[in-house]
């Protein structure tokens, strides 16, 4: 098992290029099923979740090949319509093939993803809303099976702007008969990417990025090409790594429009940010001020930056309160942060973060993807060396994270079982 060794205390400076967005590319890969032919996705990050989605598509019968940063997906042949538990359990976004399989074949049998380290994550909204399009669902032996001889457009009001449910509805409805209207739709940037990609395939999707999305069903879709934009969560993670070390860094490719509330919040802590020709530059020269924040669906503060923001605020001047509104248990890693000397208590959905002057390096364990990134941020700003274990969680969603941090001047090494251990 690989782990990171980090020698804390170096101010991060310079520029780093943000990779393609994980949460966009996974949905585009799943949506490629809808067209017959060759899809080209560029700026695709080489991360574990992309490799898993490639395996899911291969299991369905597609050919998937990486050529530099371009992913080629050939869906010309007839595909199977079963996504196995072996793959879905490795990554819940595999569940995103449900909508495209229903859209192309009127049949899908997909393993239920179950809960994960951050919450229960049921799929009831997916099921109920797809049923409105005419899908009959049954459940057996851990699999959800959907059958729809013909999908028919409908007006669906989501109880909550779930990204996954919005995506499965979009992909299932693009070839339905008539018009589908999704109210209270998710508005994240990856929904816009998915809609634009579907439109390039020949779909008629309007209003993505707003709460009401309208889909006019079409007869068939072709394959298409798409350049995956930069990952907003990676950009936010690097911004917080720079700020936690009181540094000054440019995030090349980052788009301020994806991160408005996040940028407002870091400004309230005393950080500066500016839009540059190439992206976003962030800096701070003093200890940050404390700030309260709440996570909300886009355009609110992203839940996927909650943990990293808490690591940054762990050394703020004053007490901050974070409120998590999306998932039930996103605070598991706080115990690890407290082992680094942080003073954080959890009250239900709230974290009370009493800022201390400096964290202390130690051995910690990542409990999930964003928690891992948060511990890395903490270690970079801490006094002395740290070891971060269970970094397979981090590899799921960050491309070359240690390499990119070194570009900014961080002292971080990846220790694999085959490489000799050394302190940076
Ligand atoms: C996506 C992101 C994930 C992010 C999350 C919230 C991907 C691959 N993952 O996950 O990184 O943290 O959005 O922004 O894009 N819910 C239900 N029933 C449902 C569906 C969802 O109760 O049928 C609940 C979930 O348990 C959760 C909330 O709604 O509490 C948000 O879920 P959703 O927006 O669907 O998140 P994902 O698409 O799974």
Short mmCIF file of C-alpha atoms and ligand atoms in Angstrom, two decimals:
data_model
loop_
_atom_site.label_atom_id
_atom_site.label_comp_id
_atom_site.label_asym_id
_atom_site.label_seq_id
_atom_site.Cartn_x
_atom_site.Cartn_y
_atom_site.Cartn_z
CA UNK A 1 0.00 0.00 0.00
CA UNK A 2 1.43 3.38 -0.99
CA UNK A 3 1.59 6.26 1.44
CA UNK A 4 2.72 9.87 1.37
CA UNK A 5 5.47 11.36 3.50
CA UNK A 6 5.15 15.10 3.88
CA UNK A 7 7.60 17.50 5.48
CA UNK A 8 5.35 20.38 6.50
CA UNK A 9 6.04 24.07 6.68
CA UNK A 10 7.04 24.96 3.10
CA UNK A 11 5.18 27.93 1.63
CA UNK A 12 3.61 26.82 -1.68
CA UNK A 13 4.38 29.14 -4.60
CA UNK A 14 4.21 29.02 -8.38
CA UNK A 15 1.69 27.62 -10.78
CA UNK A 16 0.02 24.30 -11.31
CA UNK A 17 -2.26 23.05 -14.08
CA UNK A 18 -5.61 21.73 -12.99
CA UNK A 19 -6.61 18.42 -14.61
CA UNK A 20 -9.89 17.57 -16.32
CA UNK A 21 -12.92 17.30 -14.06
CA UNK A 22 -13.50 13.85 -12.57
CA UNK A 23 -17.18 14.40 -12.06
CA UNK A 24 -17.65 15.51 -15.68
CA UNK A 25 -15.64 12.87 -17.45
CA UNK A 26 -17.29 9.95 -15.64
CA UNK A 27 -20.75 11.10 -16.80
CA UNK A 28 -19.56 11.71 -20.36
CA UNK A 29 -18.05 8.23 -20.48
CA UNK A 30 -21.33 6.71 -19.31
CA UNK A 31 -23.32 8.84 -21.80
CA UNK A 32 -21.16 7.63 -24.71
CA UNK A 33 -23.23 4.42 -24.54
CA UNK A 34 -26.14 6.33 -26.08
CA UNK A 35 -24.47 6.78 -29.48
CA UNK A 36 -23.17 4.15 -31.84
CA UNK A 37 -19.58 4.92 -32.91
CA UNK A 38 -16.38 6.45 -31.63
CA UNK A 39 -16.39 9.03 -28.82
CA UNK A 40 -13.29 11.15 -28.22
CA UNK A 41 -12.88 12.77 -24.82
CA UNK A 42 -9.81 14.98 -24.33
CA UNK A 43 -8.14 16.39 -21.22
CA UNK A 44 -9.13 13.21 -19.41
CA UNK A 45 -7.39 12.78 -16.04
CA UNK A 46 -5.55 9.52 -15.38
CA UNK A 47 -7.24 8.70 -12.10
CA UNK A 48 -8.53 5.45 -10.65
CA UNK A 49 -12.21 6.37 -11.09
CA UNK A 50 -11.71 6.91 -14.83
CA UNK A 51 -10.01 3.50 -15.09
CA UNK A 52 -12.93 1.91 -13.25
CA UNK A 53 -15.51 3.56 -15.53
CA UNK A 54 -13.45 2.33 -18.50
CA UNK A 55 -13.73 -1.20 -17.07
CA UNK A 56 -17.48 -0.77 -16.63
CA UNK A 57 -17.81 0.21 -20.31
CA UNK A 58 -15.57 -2.69 -21.36
CA UNK A 59 -17.72 -5.06 -19.33
CA UNK A 60 -20.71 -3.77 -21.30
CA UNK A 61 -18.87 -4.55 -24.56
CA UNK A 62 -17.37 -1.16 -25.55
CA UNK A 63 -13.73 -0.72 -26.54
CA UNK A 64 -11.96 1.90 -24.44
CA UNK A 65 -8.44 3.14 -25.09
CA UNK A 66 -6.30 5.96 -23.69
CA UNK A 67 -4.16 7.82 -26.25
CA UNK A 68 -2.21 10.44 -24.28
CA UNK A 69 -4.95 12.49 -22.63
CA UNK A 70 -7.60 11.42 -25.15
CA UNK A 71 -9.96 8.64 -24.28
CA UNK A 72 -11.47 6.80 -27.24
CA UNK A 73 -14.64 4.86 -26.61
CA UNK A 74 -16.06 2.67 -29.35
CA UNK A 75 -19.69 1.73 -28.78
CA UNK A 76 -20.41 0.52 -32.35
CA UNK A 77 -21.25 -3.04 -31.41
CA UNK A 78 -24.32 -4.11 -29.48
CA UNK A 79 -23.70 -3.73 -25.76
CA UNK A 80 -24.64 -5.87 -22.81
CA UNK A 81 -26.98 -4.20 -20.35
CA UNK A 82 -25.69 -5.54 -17.04
CA UNK A 83 -23.27 -3.66 -14.76
CA UNK A 84 -21.87 -6.07 -12.19
CA UNK A 85 -21.44 -5.59 -8.46
CA UNK A 86 -17.67 -6.18 -8.80
CA UNK A 87 -17.37 -2.85 -10.62
CA UNK A 88 -20.22 -0.83 -9.08
CA UNK A 89 -18.92 -1.52 -5.58
CA UNK A 90 -15.53 -0.07 -6.56
CA UNK A 91 -17.11 3.20 -7.65
CA UNK A 92 -20.68 4.33 -7.15
CA UNK A 93 -20.59 6.59 -10.23
CA UNK A 94 -20.82 3.31 -12.19
CA UNK A 95 -24.53 3.64 -11.42
CA UNK A 96 -24.54 6.41 -14.05
CA UNK A 97 -24.76 3.77 -16.80
CA UNK A 98 -28.37 3.11 -15.74
CA UNK A 99 -29.85 6.06 -17.68
CA UNK A 100 -27.86 5.53 -20.90
CA UNK A 101 -28.60 1.77 -21.00
CA UNK A 102 -32.31 2.47 -20.51
CA UNK A 103 -32.12 5.19 -23.17
CA UNK A 104 -30.46 2.98 -25.79
CA UNK A 105 -31.87 -0.46 -24.97
CA UNK A 106 -34.90 0.04 -22.73
CA UNK A 107 -33.24 -2.37 -20.32
CA UNK A 108 -30.61 -2.14 -17.58
CA UNK A 109 -29.58 -4.36 -14.74
CA UNK A 110 -27.22 -2.51 -12.44
CA UNK A 111 -25.88 -3.53 -9.04
CA UNK A 112 -27.06 -1.24 -6.24
CA UNK A 113 -24.10 0.82 -5.07
CA UNK A 114 -24.94 0.78 -1.34
CA UNK A 115 -23.62 3.32 1.15
CA UNK A 116 -20.09 4.57 1.55
CA UNK A 117 -17.87 6.29 4.10
CA UNK A 118 -19.69 9.61 3.74
CA UNK A 119 -23.30 8.46 3.97
CA UNK A 120 -26.15 6.13 3.02
CA UNK A 121 -26.52 7.50 -0.50
CA UNK A 122 -29.79 5.81 -1.54
CA UNK A 123 -30.97 5.81 -5.18
CA UNK A 124 -34.70 6.27 -4.53
CA UNK A 125 -34.82 9.55 -6.48
CA UNK A 126 -33.28 7.87 -9.53
CA UNK A 127 -35.81 5.09 -9.32
CA UNK A 128 -38.90 7.23 -8.75
CA UNK A 129 -38.09 9.77 -11.42
CA UNK A 130 -37.15 7.19 -14.06
CA UNK A 131 -40.40 5.38 -13.28
CA UNK A 132 -42.20 8.56 -14.40
CA UNK A 133 -40.68 8.01 -17.86
CA UNK A 134 -42.23 4.55 -17.95
CA UNK A 135 -39.44 2.39 -16.51
CA UNK A 136 -40.69 -0.61 -14.52
CA UNK A 137 -38.18 -1.49 -11.82
CA UNK A 138 -37.65 -4.71 -9.96
CA UNK A 139 -35.07 -5.58 -7.39
CA UNK A 140 -33.41 -8.94 -6.87
CA UNK A 141 -30.24 -10.19 -5.21
CA UNK A 142 -28.72 -6.71 -4.87
CA UNK A 143 -29.46 -5.66 -8.44
CA UNK A 144 -31.90 -3.07 -9.73
CA UNK A 145 -33.43 -4.03 -13.05
CA UNK A 146 -35.26 -1.49 -15.20
CA UNK A 147 -37.36 -2.34 -18.23
CA UNK A 148 -39.02 0.18 -20.52
CA UNK A 149 -40.29 -1.01 -23.92
CA UNK A 150 -40.86 2.68 -24.67
CA UNK A 151 -39.75 5.70 -22.68
CA UNK A 152 -42.18 8.61 -22.64
CA UNK A 153 -41.36 12.19 -21.70
CA UNK A 154 -42.85 13.50 -18.49
CA UNK A 155 -42.61 16.41 -16.02
CA UNK A 156 -40.55 15.42 -13.00
CA UNK A 157 -40.05 17.45 -9.85
CA UNK A 158 -37.03 16.16 -7.93
CA UNK A 159 -37.35 16.24 -4.10
CA UNK A 160 -33.70 17.33 -3.97
CA UNK A 161 -31.39 18.55 -6.76
CA UNK A 162 -29.48 15.27 -6.88
CA UNK A 163 -26.72 15.26 -9.46
CA UNK A 164 -26.87 11.53 -10.08
CA UNK A 165 -30.66 11.50 -10.47
CA UNK A 166 -30.56 14.54 -12.80
CA UNK A 167 -27.90 12.79 -14.91
CA UNK A 168 -29.70 9.46 -15.17
CA UNK A 169 -32.90 11.30 -16.08
CA UNK A 170 -31.13 13.30 -18.77
CA UNK A 171 -29.52 10.29 -20.35
CA UNK A 172 -32.69 8.18 -20.16
CA UNK A 173 -34.91 10.90 -21.64
CA UNK A 174 -32.85 12.10 -24.63
CA UNK A 175 -34.38 9.42 -26.86
CA UNK A 176 -37.77 9.22 -25.11
CA UNK A 177 -40.99 9.98 -26.98
CA UNK A 178 -42.04 13.59 -26.37
CA UNK A 179 -40.65 16.16 -23.97
CA UNK A 180 -39.27 15.68 -20.48
CA UNK A 181 -39.06 18.55 -18.01
CA UNK A 182 -36.85 18.15 -14.94
CA UNK A 183 -37.70 20.63 -12.17
CA UNK A 184 -35.37 21.23 -9.22
CA UNK A 185 -32.57 19.82 -11.36
CA UNK A 186 -28.97 19.84 -10.15
CA UNK A 187 -27.05 22.84 -11.50
CA UNK A 188 -23.41 21.76 -11.11
CA UNK A 189 -20.94 22.45 -13.96
CA UNK A 190 -20.82 18.73 -14.79
CA UNK A 191 -24.56 18.82 -15.60
CA UNK A 192 -23.81 21.54 -18.16
CA UNK A 193 -20.99 19.42 -19.62
CA UNK A 194 -23.24 16.40 -19.86
CA UNK A 195 -26.02 18.39 -21.59
CA UNK A 196 -23.57 19.97 -24.04
CA UNK A 197 -22.06 16.58 -24.83
CA UNK A 198 -25.51 15.07 -25.37
CA UNK A 199 -26.44 17.98 -27.65
CA UNK A 200 -23.30 17.34 -29.71
CA UNK A 201 -24.49 13.76 -30.05
CA UNK A 202 -27.73 15.13 -31.52
CA UNK A 203 -29.89 15.49 -28.39
CA UNK A 204 -32.08 18.51 -27.68
CA UNK A 205 -31.44 19.53 -24.08
CA UNK A 206 -32.20 23.09 -22.95
CA UNK A 207 -31.70 24.87 -19.65
CA UNK A 208 -28.83 22.84 -18.16
CA UNK A 209 -27.22 24.90 -15.40
CA UNK A 210 -30.64 26.16 -14.29
CA UNK A 211 -33.18 24.40 -12.08
CA UNK A 212 -35.44 23.56 -15.04
CA UNK A 213 -34.09 21.35 -17.79
CA UNK A 214 -36.16 20.52 -20.84
CA UNK A 215 -35.36 17.53 -23.04
CA UNK A 216 -37.04 17.04 -26.41
CA UNK A 217 -36.70 13.40 -27.33
CA UNK A 218 -34.94 12.54 -30.61
CA UNK A 219 -34.88 9.31 -32.65
CA UNK A 220 -31.20 8.47 -32.28
CA UNK A 221 -27.82 9.84 -31.21
CA UNK A 222 -24.39 9.74 -32.81
CA UNK A 223 -21.05 9.72 -31.08
CA UNK A 224 -19.29 13.03 -30.36
CA UNK A 225 -16.09 14.65 -29.10
CA UNK A 226 -15.66 16.80 -26.01
CA UNK A 227 -12.84 18.54 -24.17
CA UNK A 228 -13.27 17.99 -20.45
CA UNK A 229 -12.93 21.31 -18.59
CA UNK A 230 -10.83 21.73 -15.46
CA UNK A 231 -11.87 20.16 -12.20
CA UNK A 232 -13.39 22.77 -9.82
CA UNK A 233 -12.80 20.59 -6.78
CA UNK A 234 -9.15 20.03 -7.67
CA UNK A 235 -8.81 23.80 -8.18
CA UNK A 236 -10.38 24.45 -4.77
CA UNK A 237 -8.14 21.82 -3.17
CA UNK A 238 -4.97 23.43 -4.58
CA UNK A 239 -6.23 26.89 -3.58
CA UNK A 240 -6.60 25.68 0.01
CA UNK A 241 -3.20 23.93 -0.02
CA UNK A 242 -1.61 27.23 -1.11
CA UNK A 243 -3.54 29.25 1.49
CA UNK A 244 -2.93 26.78 4.31
CA UNK A 245 0.83 27.27 3.79
CA UNK A 246 0.33 31.07 3.52
CA UNK A 247 1.52 30.84 -0.07
CA UNK A 248 0.82 32.37 -3.48
CA UNK A 249 -0.18 30.16 -6.38
CA UNK A 250 -1.78 30.21 -9.81
CA UNK A 251 -4.26 27.48 -10.71
CA UNK A 252 -3.98 27.21 -14.47
CA UNK A 253 -7.26 26.33 -16.16
CA UNK A 254 -9.43 27.03 -13.10
CA UNK A 255 -12.69 28.88 -13.82
CA UNK A 256 -13.95 31.38 -11.22
CA UNK A 257 -17.58 30.87 -12.33
CA UNK A 258 -17.46 27.28 -11.05
CA UNK A 259 -16.43 28.35 -7.56
CA UNK A 260 -18.11 31.66 -6.74
CA UNK A 261 -19.26 30.95 -3.19
CA UNK A 262 -16.00 29.19 -2.37
CA UNK A 263 -14.01 32.21 -3.61
CA UNK A 264 -16.23 34.57 -1.57
CA UNK A 265 -15.57 32.48 1.53
CA UNK A 266 -11.79 32.42 1.17
CA UNK A 267 -11.91 36.19 0.62
CA UNK A 268 -13.71 36.51 3.97
CA UNK A 269 -10.76 34.72 5.61
CA UNK A 270 -8.42 37.44 4.31
CA UNK A 271 -7.15 35.59 1.23
CA UNK A 272 -6.82 37.35 -2.10
CA UNK A 273 -7.85 35.90 -5.43
CA UNK A 274 -7.68 37.30 -8.94
CA UNK A 275 -8.60 35.99 -12.34
CA UNK A 276 -5.49 35.72 -14.53
CA UNK A 277 -5.15 35.08 -18.27
CA UNK A 278 -4.71 31.42 -17.48
CA UNK A 279 -6.88 30.77 -14.46
CA UNK A 280 -7.08 31.90 -10.84
CA UNK A 281 -4.32 33.18 -8.56
CA UNK A 282 -4.74 32.91 -4.78
CA UNK A 283 -2.57 34.18 -1.94
CA UNK A 284 -2.58 35.07 1.73
CA UNK A 285 0.21 36.50 3.83
CA UNK A 286 -1.34 36.46 7.30
CA UNK A 287 -3.08 33.92 9.49
CA UNK A 288 -6.62 33.51 8.06
CA UNK A 289 -9.65 34.83 9.90
CA UNK A 290 -12.28 32.33 10.97
CA UNK A 291 -15.44 32.08 8.87
CA UNK A 292 -18.71 30.14 9.03
CA UNK A 293 -19.93 28.29 5.95
CA UNK A 294 -22.62 25.82 4.89
CA UNK A 295 -22.46 23.29 2.09
CA UNK A 296 -25.29 23.39 -0.44
CA UNK A 297 -25.96 22.14 -3.95
CA UNK A 298 -24.36 24.29 -6.66
CA UNK A 299 -23.99 27.27 -6.73
CA UNK A 300 -23.56 26.87 -2.95
CA UNK A 301 -20.32 25.92 -1.19
CA UNK A 302 -19.47 22.42 -2.53
CA UNK A 303 -19.63 19.53 -0.07
CA UNK A 304 -16.58 18.12 -1.89
CA UNK A 305 -14.51 21.04 -0.50
CA UNK A 306 -15.82 20.80 3.06
CA UNK A 307 -12.96 18.70 4.45
CA UNK A 308 -10.21 20.73 2.74
CA UNK A 309 -11.76 24.02 3.97
CA UNK A 310 -11.85 22.64 7.53
CA UNK A 311 -8.13 21.79 7.31
CA UNK A 312 -7.43 25.37 6.23
CA UNK A 313 -9.59 26.84 9.00
CA UNK A 314 -7.97 24.57 11.62
CA UNK A 315 -5.25 27.23 11.96
CA UNK A 316 -7.48 30.31 11.53
CA UNK A 317 -7.63 33.08 14.08
CA UNK A 318 -10.94 32.41 15.87
CA UNK A 319 -13.70 29.83 15.78
CA UNK A 320 -15.43 28.77 12.54
CA UNK A 321 -18.59 26.73 12.17
CA UNK A 322 -19.06 24.46 9.18
CA UNK A 323 -22.47 22.97 8.42
CA UNK A 324 -22.76 19.97 6.10
CA UNK A 325 -26.15 19.71 4.40
CA UNK A 326 -25.60 17.06 1.75
CA UNK A 327 -24.22 13.92 3.42
CA UNK A 328 -24.69 12.36 6.88
CA UNK A 329 -21.14 11.43 7.82
CA UNK A 330 -18.60 13.64 6.18
CA UNK A 331 -16.68 14.31 9.39
CA UNK A 332 -15.03 10.94 9.94
CA UNK A 333 -11.57 12.29 9.18
CA UNK A 334 -11.85 15.06 11.81
CA UNK A 335 -10.57 12.62 14.43
CA UNK A 336 -7.41 12.30 12.30
CA UNK A 337 -7.09 16.08 12.06
CA UNK A 338 -7.43 16.33 15.84
CA UNK A 339 -4.54 13.87 16.12
CA UNK A 340 -2.52 16.58 14.38
CA UNK A 341 -3.45 18.95 17.19
CA UNK A 342 -6.58 20.53 15.66
CA UNK A 343 -9.36 21.53 18.05
CA UNK A 344 -12.54 20.52 16.23
CA UNK A 345 -15.73 19.15 17.71
CA UNK A 346 -18.68 17.75 15.84
CA UNK A 347 -22.27 18.54 16.80
CA UNK A 348 -24.59 16.69 14.40
CA UNK A 349 -24.19 18.35 11.01
CA UNK A 350 -21.93 21.06 12.40
CA UNK A 351 -18.19 21.18 12.95
CA UNK A 352 -16.92 23.72 15.46
CA UNK A 353 -13.36 24.56 14.43
CA UNK A 354 -11.41 26.41 17.11
CA UNK A 355 -8.37 27.73 15.28
CA UNK A 356 -4.94 26.93 16.71
CA UNK A 357 -1.65 28.56 15.61
CA UNK A 358 -0.04 25.43 14.11
CA UNK A 359 -0.81 21.78 13.42
CA UNK A 360 1.72 19.08 14.20
CA UNK A 361 2.75 16.42 11.73
CA UNK A 362 1.99 12.81 12.57
CA UNK A 363 0.75 9.56 11.02
CA UNK A 364 -2.82 9.77 9.71
CA UNK A 365 -5.15 7.73 7.57
CA UNK A 366 -7.39 8.90 4.71
CA UNK A 367 -10.99 7.80 5.21
CA UNK A 368 -12.27 8.91 1.79
CA UNK A 369 -11.18 10.88 -1.26
CA UNK A 370 -11.70 14.44 -0.04
CA UNK A 371 -10.71 13.57 3.53
CA UNK A 372 -7.39 12.36 2.11
CA UNK A 373 -6.86 15.67 0.31
CA UNK A 374 -7.75 17.53 3.50
CA UNK A 375 -5.15 15.59 5.52
CA UNK A 376 -2.55 16.34 2.88
CA UNK A 377 -3.35 20.06 3.18
CA UNK A 378 -3.03 19.80 6.95
CA UNK A 379 0.29 17.97 6.66
CA UNK A 380 1.70 20.58 4.26
CA UNK A 381 1.03 23.35 6.77
CA UNK A 382 2.02 21.37 9.88
CA UNK A 383 5.17 21.45 11.92
CA UNK A 384 7.37 18.42 11.16
CA UNK A 385 6.85 15.28 9.10
CA UNK A 386 3.59 13.44 8.51
CA UNK A 387 2.69 10.14 6.93
CA UNK A 388 -0.62 9.79 5.14
CA UNK A 389 -1.87 6.25 4.71
CA UNK A 390 -4.70 4.70 2.69
CA UNK A 391 -3.96 7.06 -0.18
CA UNK A 392 -5.75 4.82 -2.67
CA UNK A 393 -8.72 7.03 -1.73
CA UNK A 394 -6.80 10.10 -2.98
CA UNK A 395 -5.77 8.31 -6.20
CA UNK A 396 -9.45 7.88 -7.07
CA UNK A 397 -9.84 11.54 -7.91
CA UNK A 398 -6.55 13.47 -8.09
CA UNK A 399 -4.12 13.11 -10.97
CA UNK A 400 -0.41 13.20 -10.01
CA UNK A 401 -1.23 15.04 -6.80
CA UNK A 402 2.20 14.64 -5.20
CA UNK A 403 3.94 15.63 -8.44
CA UNK A 404 1.85 18.78 -8.76
CA UNK A 405 2.40 19.72 -5.12
CA UNK A 406 6.15 19.35 -5.61
CA UNK A 407 5.86 21.78 -8.55
CA UNK A 408 4.59 24.31 -6.01
CA UNK A 409 7.51 23.62 -3.69
CA UNK A 410 5.93 21.09 -1.34
CA UNK A 411 8.11 18.42 0.19
CA UNK A 412 6.03 15.34 -0.41
CA UNK A 413 7.03 11.86 -1.51
CA UNK A 414 5.00 8.90 -2.48
CA UNK A 415 6.34 5.76 -0.91
CA UNK A 416 5.31 2.58 -2.63
CA UNK A 417 6.15 -0.85 -1.37
CA UNK A 418 8.66 -1.18 -4.15
CA UNK A 419 10.44 2.16 -3.57
CA UNK A 420 12.88 2.78 -0.73
CA UNK A 421 11.50 4.95 2.10
CA UNK A 422 13.14 8.34 2.46
CA UNK A 423 12.23 11.64 3.99
CA UNK A 424 11.90 14.50 1.51
C1 LIG B 1 -22.20 13.66 -6.76
C2 LIG B 1 -20.68 13.73 -6.82
C3 LIG B 1 -20.09 13.79 -5.44
C4 LIG B 1 -20.70 14.94 -4.65
C5 LIG B 1 -22.22 14.86 -4.67
C6 LIG B 1 -22.88 16.07 -4.04
C7 LIG B 1 -20.15 12.49 -8.81
C8 LIG B 1 -19.55 11.27 -9.40
N1 LIG B 1 -20.20 12.53 -7.49
O1 LIG B 1 -22.58 12.46 -6.12
O2 LIG B 1 -18.68 13.98 -5.58
O3 LIG B 1 -20.26 14.88 -3.31
O4 LIG B 1 -22.67 14.80 -6.04
O5 LIG B 1 -22.51 17.23 -4.70
O6 LIG B 1 -20.52 13.43 -9.51
N2 LIG B 1 -29.89 11.22 -2.55
C9 LIG B 1 -31.00 10.51 -2.13
N3 LIG B 1 -31.63 9.73 -3.04
C10 LIG B 1 -31.20 9.62 -4.33
C11 LIG B 1 -30.08 10.35 -4.75
C12 LIG B 1 -29.44 11.15 -3.82
O7 LIG B 1 -31.40 10.60 -0.97
O8 LIG B 1 -31.83 8.87 -5.11
C13 LIG B 1 -29.16 12.06 -1.55
C14 LIG B 1 -27.76 11.50 -1.31
O9 LIG B 1 -27.76 10.48 -0.34
C15 LIG B 1 -27.04 12.74 -0.83
C16 LIG B 1 -27.71 13.85 -1.65
O10 LIG B 1 -28.95 13.33 -2.09
O11 LIG B 1 -27.30 12.94 0.54
C17 LIG B 1 -26.88 14.31 -2.84
O12 LIG B 1 -26.69 13.25 -3.70
P1 LIG B 1 -26.35 13.42 -5.24
O13 LIG B 1 -26.40 14.85 -5.64
O14 LIG B 1 -27.17 12.44 -5.99
O15 LIG B 1 -24.81 12.97 -5.26
P2 LIG B 1 -24.10 11.97 -6.24
O16 LIG B 1 -24.56 12.19 -7.64
O17 LIG B 1 -24.15 10.59 -5.69
#
